[in-house]
Amino acid sequence: MSRLRFRISMSLDGFVAGPHQSVKNPLGVGGTRLHDWAFALATFRAQHGMTGGEVNESTAVVEESQANVGATIMGRNMFGGQPGPWSSANPWNGWWGEEPPYHHPVFVLTHHPREPLAMQGGTTFTFVTDGIESALSQARAAAGGKDVSLAGGASAAQQYFAAGLVDEMEINLAPVLLGEGERLFDGPSDDMHGLELVRTIATPKVVHLKFARQA
Amino acid sequence: MSRLRFRISMSLDGFVAGPHQSVKNPLGVGGTRLHDWAFALATFRAQHGMTGGEVNESTAVVEESQANVGATIMGRNMFGGQPGPWSSANPWNGWWGEEPPYHHPVFVLTHHPREPLAMQGGTTFTFVTDGIESALSQARAAAGGKDVSLAGGASAAQQYFAAGLVDEMEINLAPVLLGEGERLFDGPSDDMHGLELVRTIATPKVVHLKFARQA
């Protein structure tokens, strides 16, 4: 069965985005500090058209997280653009330029209908207005037997986690404090929904905590 | 120089105690789940008069945290008893019986004066009413060149951390959610006060994150 896999970077104080997220500052104030460990990697730089960078223990974690993924789900906030109905005069086609790095079907959770959007390199954005379970069904069907990646943001991740639909969760814990912003776990539930810590890999910049549902 | 060292167990959602702490339930509802990893250890059991238990990667972490400590500081809430002035009719002498496991001077932060209390086995409780810096000075003087352990609870730890007085912080991250309770990092500051992640040791039950001030 195709698994729903979710990964997110979180600060020591539990934030997955800084405060005051905007089109100019999608990760919120200070939010890029959650991802410094990734920005430094050669594998990340290569995927974004840059050279150089490090190869370290995080490299294998990133490569593993990207392997065997046939479709992606993301929330409207992560896809970006102004909130509310989609503008046809000035369409927002995501953060990633003409050729997004997904190269497979991407399902965007939204309250506002929109026609599918085909980009270069095999990425298509399908806008789903009838809920998280519908998006998951569509993503599983599109994944062709591979897994589905839940890309975020925090709200989409919280909804799938709370519904018990996440099969694997990788938390990249950055050893920094943000002080404010958007928390991944904001109570009041203590339910891990069957996920258990199965692997930890640490570098001085990040601690990768992998949780999975035990068979 | 004598270092101020602090260790605490924290849930994945950032709580260091559950809700509704009381004399009957000092860790709050669900709070013991933060310490399951420790309760299972042979070294913990031996210190509390029990036999059996595990020896694993956490054993060395606990032993390291207890080595070279000459004095301890704790908050009133951790020392326990009813809040407010000390009762002479029914004195509260801590949770630990006649011979507490410290075996050195312990300084208790409180707003209410009380005479020092000498217990068996070398533990003395001194009640400090003039603030965290005074308690630290007294503890350093009493430690005889060894380090000072900041035992908790959350409020005392927060105060020393926010004042930039902590030299070393070990967070024992339990891979569980509490959903509510007392957070260690409850914003709004993003200041790590010079502490950096210097070592991570993981087991399936706990991830030990050691932060230290770089020279």
Coordinates of C-alpha atoms in Angstrom, one line a residue, chain A residues 27-204:
Chain A
L27 CA 8.7 31.0 6.0
G28 CA 8.0 33.9 8.3
V29 CA 10.5 36.0 10.2
G30 CA 13.5 33.8 11.1
G31 CA 11.9 30.8 9.4
T32 CA 14.9 30.2 7.1
R33 CA 16.9 29.3 10.2
L34 CA 14.9 26.0 10.3
H35 CA 16.4 25.1 6.9
D36 CA 20.0 26.2 7.2
W37 CA 21.0 22.6 7.5
A38 CA 19.3 21.8 4.1
F39 CA 20.5 24.9 2.3
A40 CA 24.1 23.8 3.0
L41 CA 23.8 20.4 1.3
A42 CA 25.1 19.7 -2.1
T43 CA 22.0 17.7 -2.9
F44 CA 19.7 20.6 -2.1
R45 CA 21.9 23.1 -4.1
A46 CA 22.0 20.8 -7.1
Q47 CA 18.2 20.5 -7.1
H48 CA 17.9 24.2 -7.2
G49 CA 20.5 24.8 -9.9
M50 CA 23.4 25.6 -7.7
T51 CA 26.8 24.0 -7.4
G52 CA 28.9 23.3 -4.3
G53 CA 27.7 22.4 -0.9
E54 CA 28.3 19.8 1.7
V55 CA 27.8 16.0 1.8
N56 CA 27.2 14.8 5.3
E57 CA 24.9 12.5 7.3
S58 CA 21.9 14.6 6.3
T59 CA 22.5 13.8 2.6
A60 CA 21.2 10.3 2.9
V61 CA 18.2 11.4 4.9
V62 CA 17.2 13.9 2.2
E63 CA 17.7 11.3 -0.5
E64 CA 15.7 8.7 1.3
S65 CA 12.9 11.2 1.8
Q66 CA 12.7 11.9 -1.9
A67 CA 13.0 8.3 -3.1
N68 CA 9.9 6.2 -4.1
V69 CA 7.6 9.2 -4.1
G70 CA 5.0 9.3 -6.9
A71 CA 2.8 12.2 -5.9
T72 CA 2.8 15.1 -3.5
I73 CA 0.1 16.8 -1.4
M74 CA 0.5 20.4 -0.1
G75 CA -1.7 23.0 1.5
R76 CA -2.8 26.2 -0.1
N77 CA -0.5 28.3 2.1
M78 CA 2.5 26.3 1.0
F79 CA 1.5 26.6 -2.7
G80 CA 1.4 30.3 -2.0
G81 CA -0.2 33.4 -3.5
Q82 CA -2.8 35.7 -2.1
P83 CA -5.4 34.0 0.0
G84 CA -9.0 33.7 -1.3
P85 CA -10.2 32.9 -4.8
W86 CA -7.6 32.5 -7.5
S87 CA -6.9 35.5 -9.7
S88 CA -7.2 34.8 -13.4
A89 CA -5.8 38.2 -14.3
N90 CA -2.6 37.6 -12.4
P91 CA -2.3 33.9 -11.9
W92 CA -0.1 32.5 -9.1
N93 CA 1.7 29.4 -10.3
G94 CA 3.7 28.5 -7.2
W95 CA 7.1 29.5 -5.9
W96 CA 9.1 27.2 -8.1
G97 CA 9.3 28.8 -11.6
E98 CA 8.5 27.1 -14.9
E99 CA 9.9 23.7 -13.9
P100 CA 9.1 22.9 -10.3
P101 CA 11.3 20.3 -8.6
Y102 CA 8.5 17.7 -8.1
H103 CA 8.3 16.1 -11.5
H104 CA 5.1 14.3 -10.6
P105 CA 1.4 15.1 -9.8
V106 CA 0.9 17.6 -7.0
F107 CA -2.4 18.0 -5.2
V108 CA -3.1 21.4 -3.6
L109 CA -5.7 21.6 -0.8
T110 CA -7.8 24.7 -1.3
H111 CA -11.3 26.1 -0.7
H112 CA -11.3 27.7 -4.1
P113 CA -11.8 25.7 -7.4
R114 CA -9.2 26.1 -10.1
E115 CA -8.4 24.2 -13.3
P116 CA -5.4 21.9 -13.2
L117 CA -2.0 23.5 -14.0
A118 CA 0.6 21.7 -16.0
M119 CA 4.2 22.8 -15.6
Q120 CA 7.4 21.8 -17.3
G121 CA 9.2 18.7 -16.2
G122 CA 6.2 16.6 -15.4
T123 CA 4.8 18.5 -12.4
T124 CA 1.1 19.1 -12.6
F125 CA -0.9 21.0 -9.9
T126 CA -4.4 19.7 -9.2
F127 CA -6.5 21.8 -6.9
V128 CA -8.7 19.8 -4.5
T129 CA -11.6 21.4 -2.9
D130 CA -13.4 18.4 -1.3
G131 CA -11.0 17.7 1.6
I132 CA -7.9 15.9 2.8
E133 CA -9.2 12.4 2.3
S134 CA -10.2 13.1 -1.3
A135 CA -6.7 14.6 -1.9
L136 CA -5.1 11.5 -0.5
S137 CA -7.2 9.2 -2.6
Q138 CA -6.4 11.1 -5.7
A139 CA -2.7 11.3 -4.8
R140 CA -2.5 7.6 -4.1
A141 CA -4.2 6.8 -7.5
A142 CA -1.7 9.1 -9.3
A143 CA 1.3 7.8 -7.5
G144 CA 1.3 4.5 -9.4
G145 CA 2.1 2.3 -6.5
K146 CA 4.7 4.7 -5.1
D147 CA 4.3 6.6 -1.8
V148 CA 2.7 10.0 -1.4
S149 CA 4.7 12.9 0.1
L150 CA 2.9 15.4 2.4
A151 CA 5.0 18.5 1.8
G152 CA 3.3 20.8 4.3
G153 CA 2.7 23.4 5.5
A154 CA 1.9 23.2 9.1
S155 CA -1.9 23.3 8.7
A156 CA -2.1 20.6 6.1
A157 CA 0.3 18.4 8.2
Q158 CA -1.7 18.9 11.3
Q159 CA -4.9 17.9 9.6
Y160 CA -3.5 14.7 8.2
F161 CA -1.7 13.8 11.4
A162 CA -4.8 14.5 13.5
A163 CA -6.9 12.3 11.2
G164 CA -4.4 9.4 11.7
L165 CA -3.6 9.3 8.0
V166 CA 0.2 9.8 8.3
D167 CA 2.3 6.6 8.0
E168 CA 5.7 8.1 8.3
M169 CA 6.9 11.4 9.8
E170 CA 10.4 12.9 9.7
I171 CA 11.0 15.8 11.9
N172 CA 14.2 17.7 11.2
L173 CA 14.8 19.3 14.5
A174 CA 16.9 22.5 14.2
P175 CA 18.7 23.4 17.4
V176 CA 17.5 26.9 17.4
L177 CA 14.7 28.9 19.0
L178 CA 12.2 31.0 17.0
G179 CA 10.3 32.3 20.0
E180 CA 7.1 32.7 18.0
G181 CA 5.4 31.6 14.8
E182 CA 3.4 28.5 13.8
R183 CA 3.7 25.4 16.0
L184 CA 3.4 21.9 14.5
F185 CA 2.1 20.4 17.7
D186 CA -0.2 22.9 19.4
G187 CA -2.3 20.7 21.6
P188 CA -4.4 19.6 23.2
S189 CA -4.0 16.0 21.9
D190 CA -1.4 13.5 23.2
D191 CA -2.2 11.0 20.5
M192 CA 0.8 9.9 18.3
H193 CA -1.6 8.0 16.1
G194 CA 0.5 4.9 16.2
L195 CA 3.7 6.5 15.1
E196 CA 6.9 5.5 17.0
L197 CA 10.4 6.8 16.9
V198 CA 12.3 4.4 14.6
R199 CA 15.5 6.2 13.7
T200 CA 17.6 9.2 14.8
I201 CA 20.4 10.7 12.8
A202 CA 22.2 13.8 14.1
T203 CA 24.6 16.4 12.9
P204 CA 25.6 19.6 14.8

